[in-house]
Coordinates of N, CA, C and O and ligand atoms in Angstrom, one line a residue:
M1 N -84.6 91.1 -31.2 CA -85.7 91.4 -32.1 C -86.4 90.1 -32.4 O -85.8 89.1 -32.5
K2 N -87.7 90.3 -32.6 CA -88.6 89.1 -32.9 C -88.4 88.7 -34.3 O -88.4 89.6 -35.2
P3 N -88.4 87.4 -34.6 CA -88.4 87.0 -36.0 C -89.7 87.3 -36.7 O -90.7 87.4 -36.0
Y4 N -89.7 87.4 -38.0 CA -91.0 87.6 -38.7 C -91.1 86.7 -39.9 O -90.1 86.1 -40.4
T5 N -92.3 86.7 -40.4 CA -92.6 85.8 -41.6 C -93.0 86.7 -42.8 O -93.8 87.7 -42.5
L6 N -92.5 86.5 -44.0 CA -93.1 87.1 -45.1 C -94.2 86.3 -45.7 O -94.1 85.0 -45.7
I7 N -95.3 86.9 -46.0 CA -96.4 86.2 -46.6 C -96.7 86.9 -48.0 O -96.8 88.1 -48.1
V8 N -96.8 86.0 -49.0 CA -96.9 86.6 -50.4 C -97.6 85.6 -51.3 O -97.5 84.4 -51.1
A9 N -98.3 86.1 -52.3 CA -98.7 85.2 -53.4 C -97.9 85.7 -54.7 O -97.9 86.9 -54.9
A10 N -97.2 84.8 -55.4 CA -96.4 85.3 -56.5 C -96.4 84.2 -57.6 O -96.5 83.0 -57.3
T11 N -96.2 84.7 -58.8 CA -96.1 83.8 -59.9 C -94.7 83.1 -59.9 O -93.8 83.5 -59.1
K12 N -94.5 82.2 -60.8 CA -93.2 81.5 -60.9 C -92.1 82.4 -61.3 O -90.9 82.2 -61.0
T13 N -92.4 83.6 -61.9 CA -91.4 84.6 -62.2 C -91.5 85.7 -61.2 O -91.0 86.8 -61.4
Y14 N -92.1 85.4 -60.0 CA -92.2 86.3 -58.8 C -93.0 87.5 -59.0 O -92.9 88.5 -58.3
G15 N -93.9 87.5 -60.0 CA -94.9 88.7 -60.1 C -95.9 88.7 -59.0 O -96.4 87.6 -58.6
I16 N -96.1 89.9 -58.4 CA -97.0 90.0 -57.3 C -98.1 91.0 -57.5 O -99.1 91.0 -56.7
G17 N -98.0 91.9 -58.4 CA -99.0 93.0 -58.5 C -99.0 93.6 -59.9 O -98.1 93.4 -60.7
I18 N -100.1 94.3 -60.1 CA -100.3 95.1 -61.4 C -101.2 96.3 -61.1 O -102.2 96.1 -60.4
N19 N -100.8 97.4 -61.5 CA -101.6 98.7 -61.4 C -102.1 98.9 -60.0 O -103.3 99.2 -59.7
G20 N -101.2 98.7 -59.0 CA -101.6 98.9 -57.6 C -102.5 97.9 -56.9 O -103.0 98.2 -55.9
G21 N -102.7 96.8 -57.6 CA -103.5 95.7 -57.0 C -103.0 94.4 -57.2 O -101.9 94.2 -57.8
L22 N -103.7 93.3 -56.8 CA -103.4 92.0 -57.1 C -103.8 91.6 -58.5 O -104.8 92.0 -59.0
P23 N -103.0 90.8 -59.2 CA -103.3 90.5 -60.6 C -104.4 89.4 -60.7 O -104.7 89.0 -61.8
W24 N -104.8 88.8 -59.6 CA -105.8 87.7 -59.6 C -106.7 87.8 -58.5 O -106.5 88.6 -57.6
R25 N -107.8 87.0 -58.5 CA -108.7 86.9 -57.4 C -108.8 85.4 -57.0 O -109.3 84.6 -57.8
L26 N -108.2 85.1 -55.9 CA -108.1 83.7 -55.4 C -108.7 83.6 -54.0 O -108.0 83.8 -53.0
P27 N -110.0 83.4 -53.9 CA -110.7 83.5 -52.6 C -110.1 82.6 -51.6 O -110.0 83.0 -50.4
K28 N -109.7 81.4 -51.9 CA -109.1 80.5 -50.9 C -107.7 80.9 -50.5 O -107.3 80.7 -49.3
D29 N -107.0 81.5 -51.3 CA -105.7 82.1 -50.9 C -105.9 83.3 -50.0 O -105.2 83.4 -49.0
M30 N -106.9 84.1 -50.3 CA -107.2 85.3 -49.4 C -107.6 84.8 -48.0 O -107.2 85.3 -47.0
A31 N -108.5 83.7 -48.0 CA -108.9 83.1 -46.8 C -107.7 82.6 -46.0 O -107.6 82.7 -44.7
F32 N -106.8 81.9 -46.7 CA -105.5 81.4 -46.1 C -104.7 82.6 -45.5 O -104.3 82.5 -44.3
F33 N -104.6 83.7 -46.2 CA -103.9 84.9 -45.7 C -104.5 85.4 -44.5 O -103.8 85.6 -43.5
K34 N -105.8 85.5 -44.5 CA -106.5 86.0 -43.3 C -106.4 85.1 -42.1 O -106.1 85.5 -41.0
H35 N -106.5 83.8 -42.3 CA -106.4 82.8 -41.2 C -105.0 82.9 -40.6 O -104.8 83.0 -39.4
V36 N -104.0 82.8 -41.5 CA -102.6 82.6 -41.0 C -102.2 83.9 -40.3 O -101.5 83.8 -39.3
T37 N -102.5 85.1 -40.9 CA -102.0 86.3 -40.2 C -102.8 86.6 -39.0 O -102.3 87.4 -38.2
T38 N -104.0 86.0 -38.8 CA -104.8 86.3 -37.6 C -104.5 85.3 -36.4 O -104.6 85.6 -35.3
L39 N -104.2 84.1 -36.8 CA -104.1 83.0 -35.8 C -103.0 83.2 -34.8 O -101.8 83.5 -35.1
I40 N -103.4 83.1 -33.5 CA -102.4 83.0 -32.4 C -102.1 81.5 -32.2 O -103.0 80.8 -31.9
P41 N -100.8 81.1 -32.3 CA -100.5 79.7 -32.0 C -101.1 79.2 -30.7 O -101.1 80.0 -29.7
K42 N -101.6 78.0 -30.7 CA -102.3 77.5 -29.5 C -101.4 77.5 -28.2 O -101.9 77.5 -27.1
T43 N -100.1 77.5 -28.4 CA -99.2 77.5 -27.2 C -98.9 78.9 -26.7 O -98.2 79.1 -25.8
S44 N -99.5 80.0 -27.4 CA -99.2 81.4 -27.0 C -100.5 81.9 -26.3 O -101.6 81.4 -26.6
P45 N -100.3 82.9 -25.4 CA -101.5 83.5 -24.7 C -102.5 84.0 -25.8 O -102.1 84.7 -26.7
Q46 N -103.7 83.7 -25.6 CA -104.7 84.0 -26.7 C -105.1 85.5 -26.7 O -105.8 85.9 -27.6
H47 N -104.7 86.3 -25.7 CA -105.0 87.7 -25.7 C -104.0 88.5 -26.7 O -104.2 89.6 -26.9
L48 N -103.0 87.8 -27.1 CA -102.1 88.5 -28.1 C -102.7 88.7 -29.4 O -103.7 88.1 -29.8
Q49 N -102.2 89.7 -30.1 CA -102.7 90.0 -31.5 C -101.4 90.0 -32.4 O -100.4 90.5 -32.0
N50 N -101.6 89.4 -33.6 CA -100.5 89.4 -34.5 C -100.3 90.8 -35.1 O -101.2 91.6 -35.1
V51 N -99.1 91.0 -35.7 CA -98.8 92.3 -36.3 C -98.6 92.1 -37.8 O -98.0 91.1 -38.3
V52 N -99.2 93.0 -38.6 CA -99.0 93.0 -40.0 C -98.3 94.3 -40.4 O -98.7 95.4 -40.0
I53 N -97.1 94.1 -41.0 CA -96.3 95.3 -41.4 C -96.4 95.4 -42.9 O -96.2 94.4 -43.6
M54 N -96.6 96.6 -43.4 CA -96.8 96.8 -44.8 C -96.3 98.2 -45.2 O -96.3 99.1 -44.4
G55 N -95.9 98.3 -46.5 CA -95.5 99.6 -47.0 C -96.8 100.4 -47.3 O -97.9 99.8 -47.4
R56 N -96.6 101.7 -47.5 CA -97.8 102.6 -47.8 C -98.6 102.2 -49.0 O -99.8 102.3 -49.1
V57 N -97.9 101.7 -50.0 CA -98.6 101.4 -51.3 C -99.5 100.2 -51.1 O -100.6 100.1 -51.6
T58 N -99.0 99.2 -50.3 CA -99.8 98.0 -50.0 C -101.0 98.4 -49.2 O -102.1 97.9 -49.4
W59 N -100.8 99.3 -48.2 CA -101.9 99.8 -47.4 C -103.0 100.3 -48.3 O -104.2 100.0 -48.2
E60 N -102.6 101.1 -49.3 CA -103.6 101.8 -50.2 C -104.2 100.7 -51.1 O -105.3 101.0 -51.6
S61 N -103.6 99.6 -51.3 CA -104.1 98.6 -52.2 C -105.2 97.7 -51.5 O -105.9 97.0 -52.2
I62 N -105.2 97.8 -50.2 CA -106.3 97.0 -49.5 C -107.6 97.7 -49.6 O -107.7 98.9 -49.3
P63 N -108.6 97.0 -50.1 CA -109.9 97.7 -50.2 C -110.3 98.4 -48.9 O -110.1 97.8 -47.8
A64 N -110.8 99.6 -49.0 CA -111.1 100.5 -47.8 C -111.9 99.7 -46.7 O -111.7 99.8 -45.5
K65 N -112.8 98.9 -47.2 CA -113.7 98.2 -46.2 C -112.9 97.1 -45.4 O -113.4 96.6 -44.4
F66 N -111.8 96.7 -45.9 CA -111.0 95.7 -45.2 C -109.8 96.3 -44.4 O -108.9 95.6 -43.9
R67 N -109.7 97.6 -44.4 CA -108.6 98.4 -43.8 C -109.0 99.1 -42.6 O -110.0 99.8 -42.6
P68 N -108.3 99.0 -41.5 CA -107.1 98.1 -41.2 C -107.5 96.6 -41.2 O -108.7 96.3 -41.0
L69 N -106.6 95.8 -41.5 CA -106.9 94.3 -41.4 C -107.3 94.0 -40.0 O -106.6 94.2 -39.0
E70 N -108.6 93.5 -39.9 CA -109.2 93.3 -38.6 C -108.5 92.2 -37.7 O -108.0 91.2 -38.3
G71 N -108.5 92.5 -36.4 CA -107.9 91.5 -35.5 C -106.4 91.4 -35.5 O -105.8 90.5 -35.0
R72 N -105.8 92.3 -36.2 CA -104.3 92.4 -36.3 C -103.9 93.8 -36.1 O -104.6 94.7 -36.5
F73 N -102.7 94.0 -35.5 CA -102.1 95.3 -35.3 C -101.4 95.7 -36.6 O -100.5 95.0 -37.1
N74 N -101.9 96.8 -37.2 CA -101.4 97.2 -38.5 C -100.3 98.2 -38.4 O -100.5 99.3 -37.7
I75 N -99.1 98.0 -39.0 CA -98.1 99.0 -39.0 C -97.8 99.3 -40.5 O -97.5 98.5 -41.3
V76 N -97.9 100.6 -40.8 CA -97.7 101.1 -42.2 C -96.4 101.9 -42.2 O -96.1 102.7 -41.3
I77 N -95.6 101.6 -43.2 CA -94.3 102.3 -43.3 C -94.4 103.3 -44.5 O -94.8 102.9 -45.6
S78 N -94.0 104.5 -44.2 CA -93.9 105.6 -45.2 C -92.8 106.5 -44.8 O -92.6 106.8 -43.6
R79 N -92.0 107.0 -45.7 CA -91.0 108.0 -45.4 C -91.6 109.3 -45.0 O -91.1 110.1 -44.2
N80 N -92.9 109.5 -45.4 CA -93.6 110.7 -45.1 C -94.5 110.4 -43.8 O -95.5 109.9 -43.9
L81 N -94.0 110.9 -42.7 CA -94.7 110.7 -41.4 C -95.9 111.6 -41.3 O -96.7 111.5 -40.4
D82 N -96.2 112.4 -42.3 CA -97.4 113.2 -42.4 C -98.5 112.5 -43.2 O -99.6 113.0 -43.3
Y83 N -98.2 111.3 -43.6 CA -99.1 110.5 -44.4 C -100.4 110.3 -43.6 O -100.3 110.0 -42.4
D84 N -101.6 110.4 -44.2 CA -102.8 110.4 -43.5 C -103.4 109.0 -43.5 O -103.9 108.5 -44.5
L85 N -103.5 108.4 -42.3 CA -104.1 107.1 -42.1 C -105.6 107.2 -42.0 O -106.3 106.2 -41.7
Q86 N -106.1 108.4 -42.1 CA -107.6 108.7 -42.0 C -108.2 108.1 -40.8 O -109.3 107.6 -40.8
G87 N -107.5 108.2 -39.6 CA -108.0 107.8 -38.4 C -108.2 106.3 -38.2 O -108.9 105.9 -37.3
A88 N -107.6 105.5 -39.0 CA -107.7 104.1 -38.9 C -107.4 103.6 -37.5 O -106.3 103.9 -37.0
P89 N -108.2 102.8 -36.9 CA -107.9 102.3 -35.5 C -106.9 101.2 -35.6 O -106.7 100.5 -36.7
N90 N -106.2 100.9 -34.5 CA -105.3 99.8 -34.3 C -104.2 99.8 -35.4 O -103.8 98.8 -35.9
T91 N -103.8 101.0 -35.8 CA -102.9 101.2 -36.9 C -101.9 102.3 -36.6 O -102.3 103.3 -36.0
I92 N -100.6 102.1 -36.9 CA -99.7 103.2 -36.7 C -98.8 103.3 -37.9 O -98.6 102.4 -38.7
L93 N -98.2 104.5 -38.0 CA -97.3 104.9 -39.1 C -95.9 105.0 -38.6 O -95.7 105.7 -37.5
V94 N -94.9 104.4 -39.2 CA -93.5 104.6 -38.9 C -92.8 104.8 -40.2 O -93.3 104.6 -41.3
D95 N -91.5 105.3 -40.1 CA -90.8 105.6 -41.3 C -89.7 104.6 -41.7 O -88.9 104.9 -42.6
S96 N -89.6 103.5 -41.0 CA -88.7 102.4 -41.5 C -89.1 101.1 -41.0 O -89.9 100.9 -40.0
L97 N -88.6 100.1 -41.7 CA -88.9 98.7 -41.3 C -88.3 98.4 -39.9 O -88.9 97.7 -39.0
E98 N -87.1 99.0 -39.6 CA -86.5 98.8 -38.3 C -87.4 99.3 -37.2 O -87.6 98.6 -36.2
K99 N -88.0 100.5 -37.4 CA -88.8 101.1 -36.4 C -90.1 100.2 -36.2 O -90.6 100.0 -35.1
A100 N -90.6 99.7 -37.3 CA -91.8 98.8 -37.3 C -91.5 97.6 -36.4 O -92.3 97.3 -35.5
V101 N -90.4 96.9 -36.7 CA -90.1 95.7 -35.9 C -89.8 96.0 -34.5 O -90.2 95.3 -33.6
A102 N -89.2 97.2 -34.2 CA -88.9 97.6 -32.8 C -90.2 97.9 -32.0 O -90.1 97.8 -30.8
L103 N -91.3 98.2 -32.7 CA -92.5 98.5 -32.0 C -93.2 97.2 -31.5 O -94.2 97.3 -30.8
V104 N -92.8 96.1 -32.0 CA -93.4 94.9 -31.6 C -93.1 94.6 -30.1 O -92.0 94.7 -29.7
D105 N -94.2 94.4 -29.4 CA -94.2 94.2 -27.9 C -94.6 92.8 -27.6 O -95.7 92.4 -27.7
P106 N -93.6 92.0 -27.1 CA -93.9 90.6 -26.8 C -95.1 90.4 -25.8 O -95.7 89.3 -25.8
E107 N -95.3 91.4 -25.0 CA -96.4 91.3 -24.1 C -97.8 91.4 -24.7 O -98.8 91.1 -24.2
R108 N -97.8 92.0 -25.9 CA -99.1 92.3 -26.6 C -99.2 91.6 -28.0 O -100.3 91.4 -28.5
H109 N -98.1 91.3 -28.6 CA -98.1 90.8 -29.9 C -97.6 89.4 -30.1 O -96.7 89.0 -29.4
G110 N -98.3 88.7 -31.0 CA -97.9 87.3 -31.3 C -96.9 87.3 -32.5 O -95.9 87.9 -32.5
R111 N -97.4 86.6 -33.6 CA -96.5 86.5 -34.8 C -96.5 87.9 -35.5 O -97.4 88.7 -35.5
V112 N -95.4 88.1 -36.2 CA -95.2 89.3 -37.0 C -95.1 88.9 -38.5 O -94.3 88.0 -38.8
F113 N -95.9 89.5 -39.3 CA -95.9 89.3 -40.8 C -95.6 90.5 -41.6 O -96.2 91.6 -41.3
V114 N -94.7 90.4 -42.5 CA -94.5 91.4 -43.5 C -95.3 91.1 -44.7 O -95.2 90.0 -45.3
I115 N -96.3 91.9 -45.1 CA -97.3 91.6 -46.1 C -97.1 92.4 -47.4 O -97.9 92.4 -48.3
G116 N -95.9 93.0 -47.6 CA -95.6 93.7 -48.8 C -95.4 95.2 -48.7 O -95.5 95.7 -47.6
G117 N -95.2 95.8 -49.8 CA -95.1 95.2 -51.2 C -93.6 94.9 -51.5 O -92.8 94.6 -50.7
A118 N -93.3 95.1 -52.8 CA -92.0 94.7 -53.4 C -90.9 95.2 -52.6 O -89.9 94.5 -52.2
H119 N -91.0 96.5 -52.3 CA -89.8 97.2 -51.6 C -89.7 96.6 -50.1 O -88.6 96.3 -49.7
M120 N -90.8 96.5 -49.4 CA -90.7 95.9 -48.0 C -90.2 94.5 -48.1 O -89.5 94.1 -47.2
Y121 N -90.7 93.7 -49.0 CA -90.3 92.3 -49.1 C -88.8 92.3 -49.3 O -88.1 91.5 -48.7
Q122 N -88.3 93.1 -50.1 CA -86.8 93.1 -50.4 C -86.0 93.5 -49.2 O -85.0 92.8 -48.9
L123 N -86.4 94.6 -48.5 CA -85.7 94.9 -47.3 C -85.8 93.8 -46.2 O -84.9 93.5 -45.6
A124 N -87.0 93.3 -46.1 CA -87.3 92.3 -45.0 C -86.6 91.0 -45.2 O -86.1 90.4 -44.3
M125 N -86.6 90.5 -46.5 CA -86.0 89.2 -46.8 C -84.5 89.2 -46.5 O -83.9 88.2 -46.2
A126 N -83.8 90.4 -46.7 CA -82.4 90.5 -46.5 C -81.9 90.4 -45.1 O -80.7 90.2 -44.8
E127 N -82.8 90.4 -44.1 CA -82.5 90.4 -42.7 C -82.6 88.9 -42.2 O -83.5 88.2 -42.6
T128 N -81.6 88.5 -41.4 CA -81.7 87.2 -40.8 C -82.9 87.0 -39.9 O -83.3 85.9 -39.6
H129 N -83.5 88.1 -39.5 CA -84.8 88.0 -38.7 C -85.9 87.4 -39.5 O -86.9 87.0 -38.9
C130 N -85.8 87.5 -40.8 CA -86.8 86.9 -41.7 C -86.7 85.3 -41.6 O -85.8 84.8 -42.2
S131 N -87.5 84.7 -40.7 CA -87.3 83.3 -40.4 C -88.1 82.4 -41.4 O -87.7 81.2 -41.6
H132 N -89.3 82.9 -41.9 CA -90.2 82.0 -42.7 C -90.7 82.9 -43.9 O -90.9 84.1 -43.8
I133 N -91.0 82.2 -45.0 CA -91.7 82.8 -46.1 C -92.8 81.9 -46.5 O -92.6 80.7 -46.8
L134 N -94.0 82.4 -46.4 CA -95.2 81.7 -46.8 C -95.5 82.1 -48.2 O -96.0 83.3 -48.4
L135 N -95.3 81.3 -49.2 CA -95.5 81.6 -50.6 C -96.6 80.8 -51.2 O -96.6 79.6 -51.1
T136 N -97.6 81.5 -51.7 CA -98.6 80.9 -52.6 C -98.0 81.0 -54.0 O -97.9 82.1 -54.5
S137 N -97.6 79.9 -54.5 CA -96.9 79.9 -55.8 C -98.0 79.8 -56.9 O -98.8 78.8 -56.9
I138 N -98.1 80.8 -57.8 CA -99.2 80.9 -58.7 C -98.7 80.5 -60.1 O -97.7 81.1 -60.6
D139 N -99.4 79.6 -60.7 CA -99.0 79.1 -62.1 C -99.8 79.9 -63.1 O -100.8 79.4 -63.6
S140 N -99.4 81.1 -63.4 CA -100.1 81.9 -64.3 C -99.1 82.9 -64.9 O -98.2 83.3 -64.3
D141 N -99.4 83.2 -66.2 CA -98.5 84.1 -66.9 C -99.1 85.5 -66.9 O -98.7 86.3 -67.7
V142 N -100.0 85.8 -66.0 CA -100.7 87.1 -66.0 C -99.6 88.2 -65.9 O -98.6 88.0 -65.2
E143 N -99.9 89.3 -66.5 CA -98.9 90.4 -66.5 C -98.8 91.0 -65.1 O -99.8 91.2 -64.5
C144 N -97.6 91.3 -64.7 CA -97.3 92.0 -63.5 C -96.4 93.1 -63.7 O -95.6 93.1 -64.6
D145 N -96.5 94.1 -62.8 CA -95.5 95.2 -62.9 C -94.7 95.4 -61.6 O -93.9 96.3 -61.4
T146 N -95.0 94.4 -60.6 CA -94.3 94.5 -59.3 C -93.9 93.1 -59.0 O -94.6 92.1 -59.3
F147 N -92.7 92.9 -58.4 CA -92.1 91.6 -58.3 C -91.5 91.4 -56.9 O -91.0 92.3 -56.2
F148 N -91.6 90.1 -56.4 CA -91.1 89.7 -55.2 C -89.6 89.3 -55.4 O -89.2 88.9 -56.5
P149 N -88.7 89.6 -54.5 CA -87.3 89.2 -54.7 C -87.1 87.7 -54.8 O -87.9 87.0 -54.1
A150 N -86.2 87.2 -55.6 CA -86.0 85.8 -55.8 C -85.6 85.2 -54.4 O -84.9 85.8 -53.6
I151 N -86.1 84.0 -54.1 CA -85.8 83.3 -52.8 C -84.5 82.5 -53.1 O -84.5 81.7 -53.9
N152 N -83.5 82.9 -52.3 CA -82.2 82.3 -52.4 C -82.2 80.9 -51.7 O -82.4 80.9 -50.5
D153 N -81.9 79.8 -52.5 CA -82.0 78.5 -51.8 C -80.8 78.2 -50.9 O -80.8 77.1 -50.3
T154 N -79.8 79.1 -50.9 CA -78.8 78.8 -49.8 C -79.2 79.4 -48.5 O -78.8 79.0 -47.4
D155 N -80.2 80.4 -48.5 CA -80.7 81.0 -47.3 C -81.9 80.3 -46.8 O -82.2 80.2 -45.6
F156 N -82.7 79.8 -47.7 CA -84.0 79.2 -47.4 C -84.2 77.8 -48.0 O -83.8 77.6 -49.1
R157 N -84.8 76.9 -47.2 CA -85.2 75.6 -47.7 C -86.7 75.5 -47.8 O -87.4 76.1 -47.0
V158 N -87.2 74.6 -48.7 CA -88.6 74.4 -48.8 C -89.0 73.4 -47.6 O -88.4 72.4 -47.5
A159 N -89.9 73.8 -46.8 CA -90.4 73.0 -45.7 C -91.2 71.9 -46.2 O -91.8 71.9 -47.4
T160 N -91.4 70.8 -45.4 CA -92.3 69.7 -45.8 C -93.7 70.2 -45.7 O -94.0 71.2 -44.9
H161 N -94.7 69.5 -46.3 CA -96.1 69.9 -46.1 C -96.5 69.7 -44.6 O -97.3 70.6 -44.1
Q162 N -95.9 68.8 -44.0 CA -96.2 68.6 -42.5 C -95.7 69.8 -41.7 O -96.4 70.3 -40.8
E163 N -94.6 70.3 -42.1 CA -94.1 71.5 -41.4 C -95.0 72.7 -41.7 O -95.2 73.5 -40.8
L164 N -95.5 72.8 -42.9 CA -96.4 73.9 -43.2 C -97.7 73.8 -42.4 O -98.1 74.8 -41.8
E165 N -98.2 72.6 -42.3 CA -99.5 72.4 -41.6 C -99.2 72.7 -40.1 O -100.1 73.3 -39.4
A166 N -98.1 72.3 -39.6 CA -97.8 72.5 -38.1 C -97.6 74.1 -37.9 O -98.1 74.6 -36.9
Y167 N -97.0 74.8 -38.8 CA -96.8 76.2 -38.7 C -98.2 76.9 -38.7 O -98.4 77.9 -37.9
V168 N -99.1 76.6 -39.6 CA -100.4 77.3 -39.7 C -101.4 76.7 -38.8 O -102.5 77.2 -38.7
E169 N -101.1 75.5 -38.1 CA -102.0 74.8 -37.2 C -103.4 74.6 -37.9 O -104.4 74.8 -37.4
Q170 N -103.3 74.1 -39.2 CA -104.5 73.9 -40.0 C -104.1 72.9 -41.1 O -103.0 72.8 -41.5
V171 N -105.1 72.1 -41.5 CA -105.0 71.3 -42.7 C -104.9 72.2 -43.9 O -105.6 73.2 -44.0
V172 N -103.8 72.0 -44.7 CA -103.6 72.8 -45.9 C -103.7 71.9 -47.1 O -103.1 70.8 -47.1
P173 N -104.4 72.2 -48.1 CA -104.5 71.4 -49.3 C -103.1 71.3 -49.9 O -102.3 72.3 -50.0
Q174 N -102.7 70.0 -50.3 CA -101.3 69.8 -50.7 C -101.3 69.7 -52.3 O -102.2 69.1 -52.9
G175 N -100.3 70.2 -52.9 CA -100.1 70.2 -54.3 C -100.9 71.3 -55.0 O -101.4 72.2 -54.3
V176 N -101.0 71.2 -56.3 CA -101.5 72.4 -57.1 C -103.1 72.4 -57.0 O -103.7 71.4 -57.2
Q177 N -103.6 73.5 -56.6 CA -105.0 73.7 -56.5 C -105.5 74.5 -57.7 O -104.7 75.2 -58.3
L178 N -106.7 74.3 -58.1 CA -107.2 75.1 -59.2 C -108.4 76.0 -58.8 O -109.3 75.6 -58.1
H179 N -108.3 77.3 -59.3 CA -109.4 78.2 -59.2 C -109.7 78.7 -60.6 O -108.8 79.4 -61.1
K180 N -110.8 78.2 -61.2 CA -111.1 78.5 -62.6 C -109.9 78.0 -63.4 O -109.6 76.8 -63.3
D181 N -109.1 78.9 -64.1 CA -108.0 78.3 -64.9 C -106.6 78.6 -64.2 O -105.6 78.4 -64.9
I182 N -106.6 79.0 -63.0 CA -105.4 79.4 -62.3 C -105.0 78.3 -61.3 O -105.7 78.0 -60.4
G183 N -103.7 77.7 -61.5 CA -103.2 76.8 -60.5 C -102.4 77.5 -59.5 O -101.7 78.5 -59.8
Y184 N -102.5 77.0 -58.2 CA -101.7 77.7 -57.2 C -101.4 76.6 -56.1 O -102.1 75.6 -56.0
E185 N -100.3 76.9 -55.4 CA -99.8 75.9 -54.4 C -99.3 76.6 -53.1 O -98.6 77.6 -53.3
F186 N -99.7 76.1 -52.0 CA -99.2 76.8 -50.7 C -97.8 76.1 -50.3 O -97.7 74.9 -50.1
L187 N -96.8 77.0 -50.2 CA -95.5 76.5 -49.8 C -95.0 77.3 -48.6 O -95.3 78.5 -48.4
L188 N -94.1 76.7 -47.8 CA -93.4 77.4 -46.7 C -91.9 77.2 -46.9 O -91.4 76.1 -47.2
Y189 N -91.2 78.3 -46.8 CA -89.7 78.3 -46.8 C -89.3 78.6 -45.4 O -89.8 79.5 -44.7
I190 N -88.2 78.0 -44.9 CA -87.7 78.2 -43.6 C -86.2 78.6 -43.8 O -85.5 77.9 -44.5
R191 N -85.8 79.6 -43.0 CA -84.4 80.0 -43.1 C -83.5 78.9 -42.5 O -83.8 78.3 -41.5
Q192 N -82.4 78.6 -43.2 CA -81.6 77.5 -42.7 C -80.2 78.0 -42.2 O -79.9 79.2 -42.3
Ligands
FOL201 N1 -100.3 86.7 -49.3 C1 -101.1 85.8 -50.0 N2 -100.8 84.5 -49.8 N3 -102.0 86.2 -50.8 C2 -102.3 87.5 -50.9 O1 -103.2 87.8 -51.7 C3 -101.5 88.5 -50.3 N4 -101.8 89.8 -50.4 C4 -101.0 90.7 -49.7 C5 -100.0 90.2 -48.9 N5 -99.7 88.9 -48.8 C6 -100.5 88.0 -49.4 C7 -101.2 92.1 -49.8 N6 -102.5 92.5 -50.4 C8 -106.2 92.1 -48.4 C9 -106.1 92.7 -49.6 C10 -104.9 92.8 -50.3 C11 -103.7 92.3 -49.7 C12 -103.8 91.7 -48.5 C13 -105.0 91.6 -47.8 C14 -107.5 92.0 -47.7 O2 -108.4 92.7 -48.0 N7 -107.6 91.0 -46.7 C15 -108.7 90.8 -45.8 C16 -109.7 89.7 -46.4 C17 -110.4 90.2 -47.6 C18 -111.4 89.1 -48.2 O3 -111.9 88.3 -47.4 O4 -111.6 89.2 -49.4 C19 -108.2 90.3 -44.5 O5 -109.0 90.5 -43.5 O6 -107.1 89.7 -44.4

């Protein structure tokens, strides 16, 4: 099975969402998400497409105009296989994370990202196939009703900034960034 990366923006208390959406609007973090999840590493065949795996609730949280996430193969997980994807192109529905990961085809697909939500993150992080976690750490006490599982430091180490830039093949701003009154920092965790 192919390893995958969790990508998430979370507060220091691991809050990730409120009322079915994101608790903040951070344009540069969203641009980072789009870049990283779309990028095919320069050493891989450029005809590949990355895969984004998400739970049904996260699918519904993406604004309709951005759904499916363009340039990426979208896999939506729901126990209800009658769930209506409303004809979304380049998107399939499966009923488990295992089936989602099993659908990844090395001939067609590049990197694999689990993009949420709380339940998918929890299932996905528990597997040794979860090789990386890209965390945008948000310094805000904004109210959240949905939480990312705590990252266990015996399973994951914080990568250096150089390792982060090598992974995303891009210059990444180092240290705490400010958007209006919200501080945030791009971090990479690697399974050890
Ligand atoms: N990871 C990070 N770092 N930040 C996030 O906001 C984030 N969000 C999710 C998962 N991982 C994340 C899940 N939620 C879109 C909307 C919500 C969402 C994920 C993606 C979305 O609409 N993305 C568009 C770009 C939209 C824009 O430019 O405003 C895309 O094409 O990726």
